[in-house]
Coordinates of C-alpha atoms in Angstrom, one line a residue:
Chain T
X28 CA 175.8 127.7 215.3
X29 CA 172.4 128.0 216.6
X30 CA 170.6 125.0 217.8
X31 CA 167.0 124.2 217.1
X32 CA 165.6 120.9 218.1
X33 CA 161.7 121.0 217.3
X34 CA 160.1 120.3 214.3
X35 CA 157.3 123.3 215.3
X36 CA 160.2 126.3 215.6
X37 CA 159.2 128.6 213.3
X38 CA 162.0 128.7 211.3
X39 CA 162.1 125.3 210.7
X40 CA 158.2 125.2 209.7
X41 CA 159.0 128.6 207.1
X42 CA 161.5 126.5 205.5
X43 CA 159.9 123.0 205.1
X44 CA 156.8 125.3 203.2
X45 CA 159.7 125.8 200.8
X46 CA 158.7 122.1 199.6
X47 CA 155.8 122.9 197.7
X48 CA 155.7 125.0 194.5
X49 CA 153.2 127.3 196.0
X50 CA 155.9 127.9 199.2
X51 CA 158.4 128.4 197.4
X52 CA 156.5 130.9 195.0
X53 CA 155.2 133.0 198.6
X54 CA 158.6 133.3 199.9
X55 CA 160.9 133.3 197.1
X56 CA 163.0 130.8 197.8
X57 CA 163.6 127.6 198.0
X58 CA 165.4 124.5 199.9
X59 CA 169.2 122.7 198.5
X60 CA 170.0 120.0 200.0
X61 CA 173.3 117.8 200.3
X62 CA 176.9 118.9 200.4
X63 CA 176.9 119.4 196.7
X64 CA 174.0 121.4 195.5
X65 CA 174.8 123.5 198.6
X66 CA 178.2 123.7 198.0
X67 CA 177.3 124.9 194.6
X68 CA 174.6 127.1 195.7
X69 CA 177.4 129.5 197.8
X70 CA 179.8 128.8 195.5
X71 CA 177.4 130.7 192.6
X72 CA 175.0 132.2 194.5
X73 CA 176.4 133.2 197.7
X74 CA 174.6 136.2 199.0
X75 CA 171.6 134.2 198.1
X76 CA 172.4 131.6 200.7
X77 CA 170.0 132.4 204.0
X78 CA 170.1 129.8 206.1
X79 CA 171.7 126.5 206.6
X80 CA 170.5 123.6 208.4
X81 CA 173.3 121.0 209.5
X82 CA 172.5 118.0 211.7
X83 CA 174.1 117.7 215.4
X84 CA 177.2 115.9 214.9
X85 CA 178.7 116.8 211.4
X86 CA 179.0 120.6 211.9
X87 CA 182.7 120.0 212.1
X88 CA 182.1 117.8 209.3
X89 CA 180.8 120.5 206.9
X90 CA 182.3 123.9 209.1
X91 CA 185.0 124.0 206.1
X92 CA 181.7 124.8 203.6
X93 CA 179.7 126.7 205.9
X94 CA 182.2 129.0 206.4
X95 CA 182.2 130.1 203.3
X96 CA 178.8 131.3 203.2
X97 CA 179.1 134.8 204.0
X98 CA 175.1 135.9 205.4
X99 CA 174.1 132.5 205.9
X100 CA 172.9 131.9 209.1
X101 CA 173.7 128.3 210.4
X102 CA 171.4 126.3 212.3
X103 CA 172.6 122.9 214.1
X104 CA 169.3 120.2 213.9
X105 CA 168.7 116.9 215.4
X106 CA 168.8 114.1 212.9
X107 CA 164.4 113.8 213.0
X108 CA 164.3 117.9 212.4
X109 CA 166.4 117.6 209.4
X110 CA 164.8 114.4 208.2
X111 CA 161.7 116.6 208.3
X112 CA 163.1 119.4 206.1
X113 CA 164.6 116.9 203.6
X114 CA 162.7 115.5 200.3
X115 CA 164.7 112.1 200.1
X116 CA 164.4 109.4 202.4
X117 CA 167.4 109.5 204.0
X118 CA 168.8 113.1 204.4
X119 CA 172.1 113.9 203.4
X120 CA 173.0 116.3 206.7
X121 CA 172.7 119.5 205.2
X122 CA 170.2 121.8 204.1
X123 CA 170.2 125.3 202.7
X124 CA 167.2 128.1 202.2
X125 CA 168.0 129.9 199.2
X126 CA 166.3 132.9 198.0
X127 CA 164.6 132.8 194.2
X128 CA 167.0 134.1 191.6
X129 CA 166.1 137.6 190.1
X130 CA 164.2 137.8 187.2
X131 CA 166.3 137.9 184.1
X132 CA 164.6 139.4 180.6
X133 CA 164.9 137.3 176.9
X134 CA 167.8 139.6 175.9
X135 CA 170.1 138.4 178.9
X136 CA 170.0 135.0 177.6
X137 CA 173.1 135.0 175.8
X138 CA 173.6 133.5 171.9
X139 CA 172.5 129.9 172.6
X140 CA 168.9 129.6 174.1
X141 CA 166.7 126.0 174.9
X142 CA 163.1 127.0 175.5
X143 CA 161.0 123.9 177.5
X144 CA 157.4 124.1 176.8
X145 CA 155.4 122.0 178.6
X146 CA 158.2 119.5 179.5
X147 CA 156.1 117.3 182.9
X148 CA 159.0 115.3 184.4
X149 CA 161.4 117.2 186.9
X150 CA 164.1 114.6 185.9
X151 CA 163.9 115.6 182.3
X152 CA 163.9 119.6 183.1
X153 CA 166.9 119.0 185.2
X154 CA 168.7 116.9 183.0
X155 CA 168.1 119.5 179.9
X156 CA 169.9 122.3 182.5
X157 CA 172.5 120.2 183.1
X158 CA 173.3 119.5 179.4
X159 CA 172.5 122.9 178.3
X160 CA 174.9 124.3 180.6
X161 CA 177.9 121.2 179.9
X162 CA 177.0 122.2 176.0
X163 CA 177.3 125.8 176.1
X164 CA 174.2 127.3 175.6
X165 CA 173.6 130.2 177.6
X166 CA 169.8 130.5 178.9
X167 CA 167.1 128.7 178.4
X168 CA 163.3 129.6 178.7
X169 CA 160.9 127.5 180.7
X170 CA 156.8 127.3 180.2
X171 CA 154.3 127.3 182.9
X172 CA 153.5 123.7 182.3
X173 CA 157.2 122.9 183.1
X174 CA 157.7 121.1 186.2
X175 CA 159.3 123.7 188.5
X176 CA 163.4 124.3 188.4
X177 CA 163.2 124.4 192.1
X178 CA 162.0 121.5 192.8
X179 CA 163.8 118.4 194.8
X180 CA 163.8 116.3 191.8
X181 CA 164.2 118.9 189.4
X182 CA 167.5 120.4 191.6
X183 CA 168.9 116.3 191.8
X184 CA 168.7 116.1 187.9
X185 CA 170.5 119.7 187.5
X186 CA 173.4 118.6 189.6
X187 CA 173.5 122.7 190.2
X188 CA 173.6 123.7 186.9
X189 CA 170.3 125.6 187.8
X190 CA 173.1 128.3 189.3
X191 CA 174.8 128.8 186.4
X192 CA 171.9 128.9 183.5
X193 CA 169.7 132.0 183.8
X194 CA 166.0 131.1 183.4
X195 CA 163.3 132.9 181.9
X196 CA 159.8 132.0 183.2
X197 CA 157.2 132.5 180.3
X198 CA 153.9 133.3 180.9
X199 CA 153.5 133.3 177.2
X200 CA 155.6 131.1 175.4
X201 CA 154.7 131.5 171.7
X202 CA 155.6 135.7 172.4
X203 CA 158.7 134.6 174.0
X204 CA 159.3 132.4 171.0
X205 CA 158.4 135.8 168.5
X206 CA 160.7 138.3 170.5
X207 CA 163.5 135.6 170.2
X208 CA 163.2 135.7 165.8
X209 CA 162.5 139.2 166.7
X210 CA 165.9 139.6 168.0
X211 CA 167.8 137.8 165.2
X212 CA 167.3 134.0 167.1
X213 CA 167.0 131.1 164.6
X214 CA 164.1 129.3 166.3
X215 CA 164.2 125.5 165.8
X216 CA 161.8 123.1 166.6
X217 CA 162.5 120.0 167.3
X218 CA 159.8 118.0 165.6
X219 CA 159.5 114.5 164.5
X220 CA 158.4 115.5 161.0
X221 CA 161.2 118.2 160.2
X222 CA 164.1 118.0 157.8
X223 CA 167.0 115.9 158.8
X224 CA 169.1 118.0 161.2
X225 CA 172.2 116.7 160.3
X226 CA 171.3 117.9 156.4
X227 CA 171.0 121.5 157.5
X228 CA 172.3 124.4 156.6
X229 CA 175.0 126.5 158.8
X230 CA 173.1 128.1 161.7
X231 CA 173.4 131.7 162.9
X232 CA 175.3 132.2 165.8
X233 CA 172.2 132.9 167.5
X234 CA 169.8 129.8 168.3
X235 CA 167.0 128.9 170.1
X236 CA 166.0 125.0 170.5
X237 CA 162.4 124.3 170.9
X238 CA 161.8 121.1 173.5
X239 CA 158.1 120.2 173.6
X240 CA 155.9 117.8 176.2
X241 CA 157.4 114.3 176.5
X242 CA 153.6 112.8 174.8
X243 CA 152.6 115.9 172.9
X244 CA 155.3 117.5 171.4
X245 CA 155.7 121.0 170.6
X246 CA 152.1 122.8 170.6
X247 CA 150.7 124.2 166.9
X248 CA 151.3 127.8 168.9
X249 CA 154.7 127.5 169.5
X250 CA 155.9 126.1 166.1
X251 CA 154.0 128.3 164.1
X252 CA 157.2 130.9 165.0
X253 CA 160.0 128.4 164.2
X254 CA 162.2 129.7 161.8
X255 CA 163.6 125.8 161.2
X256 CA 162.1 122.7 161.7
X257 CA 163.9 119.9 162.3
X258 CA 163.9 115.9 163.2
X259 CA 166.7 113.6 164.4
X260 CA 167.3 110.1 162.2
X261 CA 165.2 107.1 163.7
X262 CA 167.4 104.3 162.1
X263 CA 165.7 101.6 163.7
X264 CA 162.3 100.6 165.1
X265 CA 161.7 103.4 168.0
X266 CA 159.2 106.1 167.4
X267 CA 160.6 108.5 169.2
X268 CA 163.4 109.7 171.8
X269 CA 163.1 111.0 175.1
X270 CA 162.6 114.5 175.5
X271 CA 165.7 115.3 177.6
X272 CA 168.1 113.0 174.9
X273 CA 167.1 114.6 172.1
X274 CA 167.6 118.2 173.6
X275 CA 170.9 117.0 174.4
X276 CA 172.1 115.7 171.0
X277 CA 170.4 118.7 169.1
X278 CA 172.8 121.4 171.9
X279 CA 175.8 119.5 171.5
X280 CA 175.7 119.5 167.1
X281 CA 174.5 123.2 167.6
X282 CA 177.2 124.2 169.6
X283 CA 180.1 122.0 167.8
X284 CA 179.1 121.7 164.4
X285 CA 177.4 125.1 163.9
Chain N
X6 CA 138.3 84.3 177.8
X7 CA 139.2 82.4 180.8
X8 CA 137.6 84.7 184.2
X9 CA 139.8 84.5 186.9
X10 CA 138.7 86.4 190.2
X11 CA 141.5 85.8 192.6
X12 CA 144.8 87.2 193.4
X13 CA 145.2 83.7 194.9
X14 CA 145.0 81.9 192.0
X15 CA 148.2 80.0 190.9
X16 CA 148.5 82.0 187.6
X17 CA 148.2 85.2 189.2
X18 CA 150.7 84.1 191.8
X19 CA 153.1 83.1 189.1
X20 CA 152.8 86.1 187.0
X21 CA 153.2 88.1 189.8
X22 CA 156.5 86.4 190.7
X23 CA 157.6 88.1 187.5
X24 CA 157.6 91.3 189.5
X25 CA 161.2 90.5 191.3
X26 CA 164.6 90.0 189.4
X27 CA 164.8 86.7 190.9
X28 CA 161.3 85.7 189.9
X29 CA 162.0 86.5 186.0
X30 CA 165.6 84.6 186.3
X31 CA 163.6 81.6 187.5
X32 CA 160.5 81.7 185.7
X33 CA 162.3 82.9 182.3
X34 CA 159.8 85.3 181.8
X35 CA 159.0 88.7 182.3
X36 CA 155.8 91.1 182.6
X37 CA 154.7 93.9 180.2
X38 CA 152.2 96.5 181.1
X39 CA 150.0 99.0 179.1
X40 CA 148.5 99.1 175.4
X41 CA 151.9 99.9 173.6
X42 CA 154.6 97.9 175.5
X43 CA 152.2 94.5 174.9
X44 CA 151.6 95.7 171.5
X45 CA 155.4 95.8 171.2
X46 CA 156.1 92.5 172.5
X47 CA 153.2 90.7 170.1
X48 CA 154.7 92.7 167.2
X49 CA 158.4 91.5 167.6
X50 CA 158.1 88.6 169.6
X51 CA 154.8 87.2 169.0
X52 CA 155.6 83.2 170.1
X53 CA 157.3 84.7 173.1
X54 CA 153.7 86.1 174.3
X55 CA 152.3 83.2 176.6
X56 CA 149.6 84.7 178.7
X57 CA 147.3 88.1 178.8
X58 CA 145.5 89.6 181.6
X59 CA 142.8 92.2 180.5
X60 CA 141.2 94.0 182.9
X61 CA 137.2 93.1 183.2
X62 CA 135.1 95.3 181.1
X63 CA 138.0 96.3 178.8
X64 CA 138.0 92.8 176.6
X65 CA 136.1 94.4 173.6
X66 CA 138.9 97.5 174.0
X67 CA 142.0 95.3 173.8
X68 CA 140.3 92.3 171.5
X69 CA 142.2 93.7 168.1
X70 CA 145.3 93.5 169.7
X71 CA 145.0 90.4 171.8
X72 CA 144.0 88.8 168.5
X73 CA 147.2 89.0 167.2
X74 CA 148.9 86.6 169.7
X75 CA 149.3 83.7 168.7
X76 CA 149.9 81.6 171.4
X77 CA 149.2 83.7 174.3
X78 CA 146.5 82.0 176.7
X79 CA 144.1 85.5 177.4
X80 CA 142.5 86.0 180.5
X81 CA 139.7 88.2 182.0
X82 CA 140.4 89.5 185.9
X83 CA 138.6 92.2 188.0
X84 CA 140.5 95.1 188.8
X85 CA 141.8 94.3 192.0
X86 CA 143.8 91.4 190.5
X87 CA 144.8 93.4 187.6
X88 CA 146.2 96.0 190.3
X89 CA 148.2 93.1 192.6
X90 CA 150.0 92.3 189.1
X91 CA 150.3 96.0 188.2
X92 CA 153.9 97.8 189.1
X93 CA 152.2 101.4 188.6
X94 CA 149.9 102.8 190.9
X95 CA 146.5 103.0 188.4
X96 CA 147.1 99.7 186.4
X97 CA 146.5 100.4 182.6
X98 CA 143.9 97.4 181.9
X99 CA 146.5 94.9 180.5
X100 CA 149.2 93.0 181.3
X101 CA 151.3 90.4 179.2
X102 CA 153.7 87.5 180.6
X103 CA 156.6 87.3 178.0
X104 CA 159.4 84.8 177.6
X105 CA 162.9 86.3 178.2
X106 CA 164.7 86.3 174.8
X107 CA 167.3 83.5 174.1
X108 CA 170.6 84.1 175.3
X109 CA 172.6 85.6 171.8
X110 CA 176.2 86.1 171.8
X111 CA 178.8 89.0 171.1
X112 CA 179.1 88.2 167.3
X113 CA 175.2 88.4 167.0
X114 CA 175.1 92.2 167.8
X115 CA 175.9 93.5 164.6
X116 CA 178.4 96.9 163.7
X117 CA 177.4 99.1 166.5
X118 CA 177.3 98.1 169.5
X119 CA 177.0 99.7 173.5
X120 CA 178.6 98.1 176.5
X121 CA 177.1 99.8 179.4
X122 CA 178.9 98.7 182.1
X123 CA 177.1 98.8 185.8
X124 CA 174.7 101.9 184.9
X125 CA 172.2 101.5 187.6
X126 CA 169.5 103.5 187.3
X127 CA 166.6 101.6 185.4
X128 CA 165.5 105.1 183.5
X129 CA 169.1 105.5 182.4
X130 CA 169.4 102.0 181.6
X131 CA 165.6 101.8 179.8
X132 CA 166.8 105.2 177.8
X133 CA 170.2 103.6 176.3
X134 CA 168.3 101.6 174.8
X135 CA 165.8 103.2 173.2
X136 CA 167.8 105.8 171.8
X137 CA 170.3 102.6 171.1
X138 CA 167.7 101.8 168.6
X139 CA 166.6 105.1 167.6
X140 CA 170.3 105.7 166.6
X141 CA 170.7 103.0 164.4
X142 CA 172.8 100.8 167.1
X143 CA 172.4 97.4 166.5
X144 CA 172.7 95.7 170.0
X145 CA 173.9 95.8 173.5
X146 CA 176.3 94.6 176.0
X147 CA 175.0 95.0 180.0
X148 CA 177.1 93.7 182.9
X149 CA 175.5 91.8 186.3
X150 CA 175.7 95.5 188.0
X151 CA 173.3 97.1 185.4
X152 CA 169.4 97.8 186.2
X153 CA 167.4 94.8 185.0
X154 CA 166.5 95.5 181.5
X155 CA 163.3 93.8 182.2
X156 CA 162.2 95.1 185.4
X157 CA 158.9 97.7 185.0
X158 CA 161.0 100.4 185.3
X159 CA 163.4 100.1 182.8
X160 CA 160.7 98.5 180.3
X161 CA 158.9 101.6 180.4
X162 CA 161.6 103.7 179.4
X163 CA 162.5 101.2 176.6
X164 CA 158.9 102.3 174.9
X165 CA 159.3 98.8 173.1
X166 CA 163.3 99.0 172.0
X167 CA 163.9 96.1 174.3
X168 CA 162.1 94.0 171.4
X169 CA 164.4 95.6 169.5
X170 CA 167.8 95.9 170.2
X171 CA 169.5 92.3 171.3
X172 CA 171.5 92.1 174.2
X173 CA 173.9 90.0 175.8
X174 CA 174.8 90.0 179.4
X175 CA 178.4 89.4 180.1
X176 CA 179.4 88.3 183.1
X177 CA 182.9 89.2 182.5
X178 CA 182.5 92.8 181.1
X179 CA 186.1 93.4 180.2
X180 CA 186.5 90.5 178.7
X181 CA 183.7 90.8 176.4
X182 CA 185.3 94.1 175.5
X183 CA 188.7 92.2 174.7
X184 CA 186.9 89.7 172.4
X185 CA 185.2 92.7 170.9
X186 CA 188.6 94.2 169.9
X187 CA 189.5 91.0 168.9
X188 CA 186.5 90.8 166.2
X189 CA 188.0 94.5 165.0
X190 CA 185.8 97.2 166.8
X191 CA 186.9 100.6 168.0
X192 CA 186.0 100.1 171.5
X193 CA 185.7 103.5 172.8
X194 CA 185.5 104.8 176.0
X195 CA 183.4 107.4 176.9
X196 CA 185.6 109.5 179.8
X197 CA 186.2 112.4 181.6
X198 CA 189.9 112.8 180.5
X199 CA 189.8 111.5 177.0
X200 CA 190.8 113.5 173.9
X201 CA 187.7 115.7 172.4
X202 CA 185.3 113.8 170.3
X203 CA 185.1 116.0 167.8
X204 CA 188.4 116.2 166.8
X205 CA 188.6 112.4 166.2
X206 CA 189.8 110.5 163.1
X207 CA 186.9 108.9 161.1
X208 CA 186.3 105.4 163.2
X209 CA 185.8 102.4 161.3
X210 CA 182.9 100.5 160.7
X211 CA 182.6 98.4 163.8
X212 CA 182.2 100.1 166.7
X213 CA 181.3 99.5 171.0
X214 CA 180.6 102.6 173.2
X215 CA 181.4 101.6 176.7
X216 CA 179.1 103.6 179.2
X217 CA 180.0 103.5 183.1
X218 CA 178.0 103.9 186.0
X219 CA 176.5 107.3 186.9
X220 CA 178.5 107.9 189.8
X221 CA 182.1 105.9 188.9
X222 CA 182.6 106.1 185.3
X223 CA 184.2 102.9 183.7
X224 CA 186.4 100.3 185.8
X225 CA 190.0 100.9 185.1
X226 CA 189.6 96.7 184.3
X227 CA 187.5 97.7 181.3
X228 CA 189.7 100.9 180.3
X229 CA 192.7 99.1 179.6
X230 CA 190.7 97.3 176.6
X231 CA 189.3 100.8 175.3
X232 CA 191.3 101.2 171.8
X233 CA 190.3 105.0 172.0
X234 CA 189.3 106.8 174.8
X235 CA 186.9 110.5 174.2
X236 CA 185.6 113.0 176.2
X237 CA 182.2 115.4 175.4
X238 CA 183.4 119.2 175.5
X239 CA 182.1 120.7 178.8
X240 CA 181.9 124.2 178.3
X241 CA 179.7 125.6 181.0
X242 CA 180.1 124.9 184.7
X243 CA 179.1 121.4 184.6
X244 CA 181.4 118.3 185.7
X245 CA 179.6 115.9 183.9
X246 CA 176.5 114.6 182.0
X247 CA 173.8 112.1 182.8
X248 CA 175.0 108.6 181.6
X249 CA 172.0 108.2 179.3
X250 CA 172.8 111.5 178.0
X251 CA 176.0 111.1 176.9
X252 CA 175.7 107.8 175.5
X253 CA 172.9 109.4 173.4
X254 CA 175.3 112.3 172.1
X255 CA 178.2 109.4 171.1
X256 CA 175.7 107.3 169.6
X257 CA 174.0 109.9 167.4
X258 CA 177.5 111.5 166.6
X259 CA 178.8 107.8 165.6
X260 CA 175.7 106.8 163.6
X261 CA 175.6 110.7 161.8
X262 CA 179.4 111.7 161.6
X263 CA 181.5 108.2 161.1

């Protein structure tokens, strides 16, 4: 294990770049930190895995995960080096760089798709991964005004479901929604002014959820190419429910009550 | 309109007292911030509204709403003084001092009922709640190692259901689950090893979700008073779901499938 002990090496200033969206988009990739995201990073990922920063004293500590990164390579830190490359206030002791996954196209989605347009906070784009992937949908789709997948805050919330659920970055989402009815999707919004969802109809086996901006909702754009719209029951006095909790209950009845 | 101009003064001080759990336990108050949580707190708890700091030059823009309390004393304050009682970075122009409700008990909370038992995180706290009351849940149970409803934090995500949903705060968690059996609900716990949820008997009537911290689950004290005990499918890779998440899924699958 190599050390490095300033906070000017170059490798250590390449991957604290990594922090910012516009780093990570120049050098496709981007920074997992703690002994679980990286765990799950080279348990998923693991050719993907390019270097790992662990701080002087635990490499025996993590050795047993390092290990099993096969073209990793490893980097021992003093405590104020990793500090620097970490995003929370006290780092956890390890830190991976991580290329970018590949691009994947609509049609390698799989059956059960969430598209996020516009969704702002990282912890609710996490959190939707991390359902969407304990659900069972397969993919989900992700606007340019989504806060970015790769993000600190975004990684926390996905608790490394971001590995396992391929991504689709739309530079156009209403197309992307098209292409999806196109190929045989039934496109539901998730509105406030829909039909009750738990009135519907059996869906097909092929479903997209539409998840709009926590103020805004879905844009005119986007809707105009649902095939269903649909609203969850507000029995009592709220007017709404957060974005990420009503993606989740709308997955889970897709997936187990069809 | 009483001007006030300092941070120094001794209503200013007091409000901003408010700002710490301690402060609210001792004052018996709490703060609310922005246009729609005071609008919240004069709709369903108008004599509980007792002061209301408007930011200078916005008076005219707030005047219908702070019309509508009925007892609060209203106040005019420069900006700076709005800021020192402000718990966001760019204060929103008004601030209301609110008494804490009055203490109810377990027999008070209505048919459905959720018991979250030392869930931490104010969001996840402020989110059980308001999709508590979206759901059609009719009051909640927190323990001493819950996030303070009434902290900024937590309010926020509440967008009002704290007005809505009445809560008691047990000391002794899993006794108020034993008394809750007692008064004939399905106490169910949500869990990691339980049977699936979706192949469940119809429950009866009354029912109380217990909901465990974000890292620990449920205390094995509290389990052994659970009369059922579910789990949520996981079909992907994921271990678990965010707390708020899965409390959401329950609730809506209660409320929506008996």
């Amino acid at each position: 294990m190599q050390p490095l002990t300033s906070t000017r090496n170059p490798l250590v200033l390449a991957a604290r770049d990594l922090q910012t969206h516009t780093g990570r988009l120049s050098a496709g990739q981007f920074l997992c930190e703690g002994e679980h995201l990286v765990g799950e990073a080279i348990r998923h990922a693991p050719e993907r895995v390019r270097a790992i920063f662990v701080q002087q004293g635990r490499e025996d500590a993590y050795a047993a995960l390092t290990s099993t990164a096969p073209v990793a390579a490893l980097y021992s830190v003093p405590e104020h080096v990793l500090q620097a490359l970490s995003q929370v206030k006290t780092a956890q002791g390890i830190i991976a760089v991580v290329d970018l996954p590949l691009p994947v196209a609509l049609h390698q989605l799989g059956d059960r798709v969430v598209l996020l347009e516009n969704v702002q906070d990282p912890g609710n784009v996490g959190t939707v991964l991390r359902t969407a992937d304990a659900a069972g949908f397969t993919g989900c789709v992700l606007t340019p005004g989504c806060a970015d997948p790769f993000s600190a805050k975004t990684l926390r919330a996905t608790m490394g479901s971001v590995f396992r659920v391929p991504a689709v970055f739309a530079q156009d989402a209403p197309k992307a929604a098209s292409e999806l009815v196109g190929m045989g999707y039934a496109v539901i919004a998730a509105v406030l002014d829909g039909e009750d969802f738990y009135a519907r109809a059996p869906l097909p086996p092929k479903v997209c959820l539409l998840v709009g901006n926590e103020g805004a909702g879905l844009t005119d754009e986007i809707c105009a190419h649902a095939t269903h719209r649909y609203r969850l029951p507000m029995r009592g006095g709220a007017e709404s429910l957060n974005a990420a909790v009503a993606a989740a209950i709308f997955m889970y009845e897709v997936v187990n009550r069809g």
